[in-house]
Each structure stands twice: as structure tokens, then as C-alpha cells.
Tab-separated table of N, CA and C in Angstrom:
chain	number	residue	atom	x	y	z
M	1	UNK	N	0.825	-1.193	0.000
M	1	UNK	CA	0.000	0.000	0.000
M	1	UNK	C	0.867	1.254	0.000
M	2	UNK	N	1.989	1.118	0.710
M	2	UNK	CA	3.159	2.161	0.002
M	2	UNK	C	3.509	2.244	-0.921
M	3	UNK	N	3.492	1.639	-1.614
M	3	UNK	CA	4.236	1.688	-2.997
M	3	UNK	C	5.550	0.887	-2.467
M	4	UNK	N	6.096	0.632	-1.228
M	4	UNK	CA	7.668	0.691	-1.653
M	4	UNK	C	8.088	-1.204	-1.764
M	5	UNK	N	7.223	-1.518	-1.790
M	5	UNK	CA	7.455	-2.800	-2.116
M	5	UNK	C	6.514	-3.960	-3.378
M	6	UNK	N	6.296	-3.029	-4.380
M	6	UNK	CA	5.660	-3.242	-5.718
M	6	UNK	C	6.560	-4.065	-6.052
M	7	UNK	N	7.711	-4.023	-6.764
M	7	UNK	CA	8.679	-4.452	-7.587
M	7	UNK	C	9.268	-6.310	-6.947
M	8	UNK	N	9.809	-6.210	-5.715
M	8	UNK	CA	9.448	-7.267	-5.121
M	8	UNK	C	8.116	-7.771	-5.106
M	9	UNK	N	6.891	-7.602	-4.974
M	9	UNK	CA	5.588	-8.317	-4.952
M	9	UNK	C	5.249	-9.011	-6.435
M	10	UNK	N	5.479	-7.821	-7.420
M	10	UNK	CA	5.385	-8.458	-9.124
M	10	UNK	C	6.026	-9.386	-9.391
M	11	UNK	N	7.603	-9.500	-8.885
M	11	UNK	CA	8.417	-10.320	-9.044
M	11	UNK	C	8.009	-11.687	-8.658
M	12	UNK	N	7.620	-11.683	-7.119
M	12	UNK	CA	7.372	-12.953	-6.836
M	12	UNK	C	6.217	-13.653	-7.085
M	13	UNK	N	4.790	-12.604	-7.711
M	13	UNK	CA	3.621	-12.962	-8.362
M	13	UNK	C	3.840	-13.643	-9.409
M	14	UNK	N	5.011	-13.012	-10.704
M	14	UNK	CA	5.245	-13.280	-11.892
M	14	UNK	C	5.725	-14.694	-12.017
M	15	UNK	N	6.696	-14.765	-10.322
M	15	UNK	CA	7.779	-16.399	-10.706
M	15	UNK	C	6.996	-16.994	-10.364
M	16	UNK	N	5.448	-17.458	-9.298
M	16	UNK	CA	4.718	-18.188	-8.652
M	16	UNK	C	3.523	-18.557	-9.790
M	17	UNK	N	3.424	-17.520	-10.702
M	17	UNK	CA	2.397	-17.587	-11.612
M	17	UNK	C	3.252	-18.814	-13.022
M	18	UNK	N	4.661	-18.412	-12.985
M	18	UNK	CA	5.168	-19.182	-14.185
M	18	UNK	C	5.498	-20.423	-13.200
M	19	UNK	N	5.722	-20.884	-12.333
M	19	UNK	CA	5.899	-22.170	-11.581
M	19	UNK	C	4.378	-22.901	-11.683
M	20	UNK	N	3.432	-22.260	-11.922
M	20	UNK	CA	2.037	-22.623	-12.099
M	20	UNK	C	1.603	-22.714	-13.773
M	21	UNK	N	2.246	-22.302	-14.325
M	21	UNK	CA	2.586	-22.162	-15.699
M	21	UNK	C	1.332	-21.526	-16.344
M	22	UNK	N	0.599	-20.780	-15.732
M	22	UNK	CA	-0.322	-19.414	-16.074
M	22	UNK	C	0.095	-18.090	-15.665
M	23	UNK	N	1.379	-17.885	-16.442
M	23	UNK	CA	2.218	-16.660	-16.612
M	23	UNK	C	1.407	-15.673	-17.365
M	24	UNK	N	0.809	-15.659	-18.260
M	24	UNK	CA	0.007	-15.664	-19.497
M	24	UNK	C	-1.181	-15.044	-19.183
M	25	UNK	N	-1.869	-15.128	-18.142
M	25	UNK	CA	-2.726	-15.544	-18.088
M	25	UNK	C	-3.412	-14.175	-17.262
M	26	UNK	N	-2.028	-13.322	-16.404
M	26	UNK	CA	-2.272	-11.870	-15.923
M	26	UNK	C	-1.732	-10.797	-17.475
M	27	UNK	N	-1.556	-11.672	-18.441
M	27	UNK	CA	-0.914	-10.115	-19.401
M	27	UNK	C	-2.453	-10.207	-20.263
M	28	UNK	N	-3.211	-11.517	-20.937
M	28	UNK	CA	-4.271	-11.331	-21.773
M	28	UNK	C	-5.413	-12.012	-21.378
M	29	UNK	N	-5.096	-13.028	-20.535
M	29	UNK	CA	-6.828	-13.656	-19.634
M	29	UNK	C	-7.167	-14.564	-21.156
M	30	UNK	N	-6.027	-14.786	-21.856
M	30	UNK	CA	-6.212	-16.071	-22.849
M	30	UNK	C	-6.924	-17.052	-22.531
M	31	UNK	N	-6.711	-18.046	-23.120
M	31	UNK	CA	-7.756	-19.062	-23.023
M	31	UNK	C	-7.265	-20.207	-22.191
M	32	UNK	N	-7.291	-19.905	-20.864
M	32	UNK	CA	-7.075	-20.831	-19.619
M	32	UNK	C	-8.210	-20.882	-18.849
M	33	UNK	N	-8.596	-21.828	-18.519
M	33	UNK	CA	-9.795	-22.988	-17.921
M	33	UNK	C	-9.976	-21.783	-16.904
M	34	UNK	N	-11.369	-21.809	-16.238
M	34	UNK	CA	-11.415	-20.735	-15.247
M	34	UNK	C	-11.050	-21.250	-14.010
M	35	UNK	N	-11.000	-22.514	-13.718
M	35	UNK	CA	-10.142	-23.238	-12.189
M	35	UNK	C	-8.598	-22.513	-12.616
M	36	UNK	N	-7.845	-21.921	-13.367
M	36	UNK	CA	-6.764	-21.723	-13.426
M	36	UNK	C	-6.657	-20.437	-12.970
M	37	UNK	N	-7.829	-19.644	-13.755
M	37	UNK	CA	-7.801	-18.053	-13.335
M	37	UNK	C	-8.051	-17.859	-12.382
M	38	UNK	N	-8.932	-18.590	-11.428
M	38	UNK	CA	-9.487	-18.526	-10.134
M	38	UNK	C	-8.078	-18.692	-9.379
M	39	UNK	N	-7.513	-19.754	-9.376
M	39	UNK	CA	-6.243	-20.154	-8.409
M	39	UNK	C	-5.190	-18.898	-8.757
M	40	UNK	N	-5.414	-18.119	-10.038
M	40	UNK	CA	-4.221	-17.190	-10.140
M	40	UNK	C	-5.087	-15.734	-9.392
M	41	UNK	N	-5.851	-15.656	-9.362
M	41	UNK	CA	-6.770	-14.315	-8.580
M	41	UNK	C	-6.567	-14.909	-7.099
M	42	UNK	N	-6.340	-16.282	-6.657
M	42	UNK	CA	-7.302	-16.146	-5.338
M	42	UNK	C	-5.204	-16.240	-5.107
M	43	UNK	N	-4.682	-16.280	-5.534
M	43	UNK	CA	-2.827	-16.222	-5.174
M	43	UNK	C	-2.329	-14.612	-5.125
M	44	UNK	N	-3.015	-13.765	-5.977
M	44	UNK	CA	-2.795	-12.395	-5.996
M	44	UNK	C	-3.835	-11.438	-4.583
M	45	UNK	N	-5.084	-12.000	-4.861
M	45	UNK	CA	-5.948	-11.408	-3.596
M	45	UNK	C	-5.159	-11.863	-2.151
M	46	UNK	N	-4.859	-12.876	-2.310
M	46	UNK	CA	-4.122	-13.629	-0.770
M	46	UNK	C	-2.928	-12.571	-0.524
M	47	UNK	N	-2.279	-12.168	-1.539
M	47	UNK	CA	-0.709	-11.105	-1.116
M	47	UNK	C	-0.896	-9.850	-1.188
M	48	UNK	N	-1.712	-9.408	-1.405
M	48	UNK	CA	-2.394	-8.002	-1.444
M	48	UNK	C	-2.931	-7.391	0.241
M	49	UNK	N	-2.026	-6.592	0.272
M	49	UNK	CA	-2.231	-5.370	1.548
M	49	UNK	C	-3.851	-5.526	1.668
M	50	UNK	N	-4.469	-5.539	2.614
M	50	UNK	CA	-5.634	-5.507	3.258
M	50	UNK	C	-6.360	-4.324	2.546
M	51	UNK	N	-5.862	-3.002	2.604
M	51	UNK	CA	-6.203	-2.070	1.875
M	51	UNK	C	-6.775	-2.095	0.504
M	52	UNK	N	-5.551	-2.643	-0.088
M	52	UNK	CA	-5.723	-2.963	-1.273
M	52	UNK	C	-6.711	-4.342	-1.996
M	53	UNK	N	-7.524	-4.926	-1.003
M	53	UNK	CA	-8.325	-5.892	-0.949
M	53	UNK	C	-10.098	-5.363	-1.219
M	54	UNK	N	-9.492	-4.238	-0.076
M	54	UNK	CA	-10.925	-3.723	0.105
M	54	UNK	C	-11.516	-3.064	-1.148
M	55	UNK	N	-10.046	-1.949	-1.819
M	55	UNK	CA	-10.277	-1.001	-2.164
M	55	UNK	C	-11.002	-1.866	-4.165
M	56	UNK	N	-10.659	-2.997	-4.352
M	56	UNK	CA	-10.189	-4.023	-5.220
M	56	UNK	C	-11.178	-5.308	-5.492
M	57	UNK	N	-11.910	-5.386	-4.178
M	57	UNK	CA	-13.192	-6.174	-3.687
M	57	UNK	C	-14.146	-6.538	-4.842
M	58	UNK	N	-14.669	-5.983	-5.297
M	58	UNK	CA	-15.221	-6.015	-6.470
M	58	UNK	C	-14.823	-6.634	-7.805
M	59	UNK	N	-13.207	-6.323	-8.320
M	59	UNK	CA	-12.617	-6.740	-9.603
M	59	UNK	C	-12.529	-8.209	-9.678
M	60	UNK	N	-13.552	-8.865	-10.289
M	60	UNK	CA	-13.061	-10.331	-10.502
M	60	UNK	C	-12.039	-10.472	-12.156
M	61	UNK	N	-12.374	-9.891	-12.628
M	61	UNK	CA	-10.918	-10.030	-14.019
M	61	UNK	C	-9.923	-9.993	-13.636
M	62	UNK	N	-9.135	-11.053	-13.523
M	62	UNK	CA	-7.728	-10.644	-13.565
M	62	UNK	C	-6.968	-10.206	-13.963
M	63	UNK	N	-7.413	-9.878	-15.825
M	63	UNK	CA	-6.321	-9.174	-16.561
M	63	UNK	C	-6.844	-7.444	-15.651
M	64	UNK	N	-7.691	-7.024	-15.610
M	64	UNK	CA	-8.661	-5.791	-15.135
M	64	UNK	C	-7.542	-5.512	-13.867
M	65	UNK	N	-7.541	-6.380	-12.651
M	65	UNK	CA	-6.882	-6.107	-11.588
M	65	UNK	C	-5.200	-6.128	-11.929
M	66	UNK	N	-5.083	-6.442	-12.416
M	66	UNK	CA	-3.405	-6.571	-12.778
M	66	UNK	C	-2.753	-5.176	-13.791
M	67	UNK	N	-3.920	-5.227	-14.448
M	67	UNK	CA	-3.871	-3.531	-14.997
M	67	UNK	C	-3.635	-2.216	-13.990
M	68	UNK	N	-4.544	-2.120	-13.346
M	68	UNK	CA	-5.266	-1.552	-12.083
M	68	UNK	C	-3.973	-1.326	-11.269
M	69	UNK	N	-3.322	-2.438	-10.702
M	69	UNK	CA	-2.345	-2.231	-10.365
M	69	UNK	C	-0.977	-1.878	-10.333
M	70	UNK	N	-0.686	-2.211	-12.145
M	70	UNK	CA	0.235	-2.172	-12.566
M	70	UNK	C	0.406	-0.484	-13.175
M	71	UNK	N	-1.174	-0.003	-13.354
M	71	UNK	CA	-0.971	1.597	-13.808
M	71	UNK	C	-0.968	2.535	-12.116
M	72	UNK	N	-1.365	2.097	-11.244
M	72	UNK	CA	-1.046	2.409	-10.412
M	72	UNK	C	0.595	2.634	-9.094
M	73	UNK	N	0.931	1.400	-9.473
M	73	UNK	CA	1.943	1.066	-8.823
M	73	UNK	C	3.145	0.821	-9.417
M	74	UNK	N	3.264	0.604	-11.012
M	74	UNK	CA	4.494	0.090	-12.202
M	74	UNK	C	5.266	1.393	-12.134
M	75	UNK	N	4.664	2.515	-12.008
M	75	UNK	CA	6.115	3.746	-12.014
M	75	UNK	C	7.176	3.630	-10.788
M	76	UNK	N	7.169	2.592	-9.898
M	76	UNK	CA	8.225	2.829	-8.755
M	76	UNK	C	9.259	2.124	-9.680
M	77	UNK	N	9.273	1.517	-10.718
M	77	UNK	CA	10.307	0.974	-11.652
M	77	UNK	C	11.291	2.196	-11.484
M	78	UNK	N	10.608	3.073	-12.268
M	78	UNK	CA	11.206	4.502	-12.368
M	78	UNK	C	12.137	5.088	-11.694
M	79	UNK	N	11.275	4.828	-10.616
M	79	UNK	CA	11.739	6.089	-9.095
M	79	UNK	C	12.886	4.862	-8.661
M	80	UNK	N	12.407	3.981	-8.228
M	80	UNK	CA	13.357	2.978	-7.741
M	80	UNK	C	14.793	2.293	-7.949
M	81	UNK	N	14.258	1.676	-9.114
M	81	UNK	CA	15.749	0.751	-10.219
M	81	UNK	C	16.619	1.468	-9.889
M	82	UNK	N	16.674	2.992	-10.507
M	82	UNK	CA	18.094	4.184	-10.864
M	82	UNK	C	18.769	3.607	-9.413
M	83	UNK	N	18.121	4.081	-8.576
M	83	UNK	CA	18.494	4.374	-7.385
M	83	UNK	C	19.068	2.768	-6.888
M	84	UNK	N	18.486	2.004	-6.754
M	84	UNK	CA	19.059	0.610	-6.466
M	84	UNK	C	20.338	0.103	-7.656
M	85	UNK	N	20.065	0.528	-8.470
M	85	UNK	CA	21.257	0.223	-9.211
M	85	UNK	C	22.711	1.109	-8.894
M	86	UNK	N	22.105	2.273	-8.420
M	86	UNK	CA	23.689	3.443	-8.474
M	86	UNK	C	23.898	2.641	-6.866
M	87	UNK	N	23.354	2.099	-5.765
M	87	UNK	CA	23.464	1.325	-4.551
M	87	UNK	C	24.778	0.364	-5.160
M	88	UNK	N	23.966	-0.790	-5.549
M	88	UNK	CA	25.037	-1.791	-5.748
M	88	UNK	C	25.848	-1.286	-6.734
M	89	UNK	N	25.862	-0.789	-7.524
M	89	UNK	CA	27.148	-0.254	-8.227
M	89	UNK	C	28.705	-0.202	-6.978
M	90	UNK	N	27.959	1.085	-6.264
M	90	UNK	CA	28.920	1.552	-5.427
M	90	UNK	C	28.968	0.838	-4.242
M	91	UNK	N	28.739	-0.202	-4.010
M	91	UNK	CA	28.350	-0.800	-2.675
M	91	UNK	C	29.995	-1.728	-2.435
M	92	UNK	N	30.939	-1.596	-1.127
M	92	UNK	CA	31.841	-2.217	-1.054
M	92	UNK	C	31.962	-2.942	-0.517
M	93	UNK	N	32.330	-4.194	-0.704
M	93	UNK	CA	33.098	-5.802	-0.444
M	93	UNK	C	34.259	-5.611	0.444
M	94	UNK	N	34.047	-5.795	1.889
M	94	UNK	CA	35.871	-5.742	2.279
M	94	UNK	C	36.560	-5.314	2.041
M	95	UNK	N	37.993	-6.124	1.161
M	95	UNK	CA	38.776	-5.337	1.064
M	95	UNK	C	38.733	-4.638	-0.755
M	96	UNK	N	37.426	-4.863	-1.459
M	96	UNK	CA	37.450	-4.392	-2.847
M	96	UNK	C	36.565	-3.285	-2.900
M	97	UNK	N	36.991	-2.204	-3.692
M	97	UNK	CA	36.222	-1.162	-3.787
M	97	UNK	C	35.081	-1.143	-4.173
M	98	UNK	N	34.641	-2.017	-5.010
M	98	UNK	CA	33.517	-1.988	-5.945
M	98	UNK	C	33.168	-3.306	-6.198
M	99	UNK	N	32.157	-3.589	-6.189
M	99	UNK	CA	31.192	-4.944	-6.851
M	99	UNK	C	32.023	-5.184	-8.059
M	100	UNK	N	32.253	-4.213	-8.993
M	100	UNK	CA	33.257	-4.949	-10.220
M	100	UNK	C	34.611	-5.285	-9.793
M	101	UNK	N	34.934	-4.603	-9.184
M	101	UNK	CA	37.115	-5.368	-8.533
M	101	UNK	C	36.384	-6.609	-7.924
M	102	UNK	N	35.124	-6.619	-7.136
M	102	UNK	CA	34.863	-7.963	-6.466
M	102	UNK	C	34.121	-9.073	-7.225
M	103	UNK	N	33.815	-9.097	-8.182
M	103	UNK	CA	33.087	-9.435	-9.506
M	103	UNK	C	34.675	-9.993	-10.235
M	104	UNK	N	35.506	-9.265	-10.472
M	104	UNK	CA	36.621	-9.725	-11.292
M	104	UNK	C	38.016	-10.321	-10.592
């Protein structure tokens, strides 16, 4: 419901959804059996902030809710990545200056 943990949550929606092998299935709501869509809604409603349950209560589409969320919450890519990336860039190992001297 902060925002600050979107990117981790997609991530682990996306790998739990392809371990279930209805990856597919949050980008177009293709043609998967509805016991499939159900188990992939009732896996996304289950990790969803309380807030975001309530506010969400209503959306049974999954492609609909995954939208919803993703236009809501997909810009911390933005704000975030830069910033986590210039982190580990500069982030030091003991006795190596940099992730790359410790990398090489």
C-alpha cells in the first residue's frame, strides 16, 4: 500500500504464476480454464495489503486487476531501479572497492 514494495511483490507474483505455468494468463486472460484463473486471482488477492483488498473487492478479471495495479503502482520501476542500481554499483566488499574489482 506504500508503494515501496511493488517491484518485489510483481516479481514474486510473476515467478509463482510461471511455476504454475499461467504466466500468461495476468498479461491477456487467454484461453485458460477458469479453475486456473481462479487459483491465479485467489494467489494475488491472498498477497495483497488488506487495503488494497478492500479497495479491489469487487474486480473479478484478472487481466482488469493486474492492470489496475500495474498503472497504479508500475512507475516505482522509475523512481526505484536508478536508485538501487547506483546502490550496488557503489556498494563495497571488504577489502574491494567496488562490486566490479569484487566481480573480477
Amino acid at each position: 500500500i506504500t508503494r515501496s514494495n511493488y517491484l518485489t511483490w510483481t516479481f514474486d507474483v510473476n515467478i509463482h504464476l510461471i511455476s504454475l505455468d499461467i504466466s500468461q494468463i495476468i498479461l491477456s486472460g487467454s484461453d485458460y480454464p477458469s479453475a486456473q484463473k481462479a487459483k491465479a486471482l485467489i494467489f494475488i488477492r491472498h498477497h495483497l495489503h488488506e487495503n488494497l483488498k478492500v479497495e479491489y473487492l469487487t474486480e473479478e478479471d484478472l487481466v482488469v486487476l493486474w492492470q489496475s495495479l500495474k498503472d497504479c503502482y508500475d512507475h516505482q520501476q522509475d523512481v526505484v531501479l536508478p536508485y538501487a542500481r547506483f546502490e550496488w554499483i557503489n556498494l563495497r566488499f571488504q577489502d574491494f572497492k567496488s562490486v566490479v574489482e569484487n566481480n573480477s
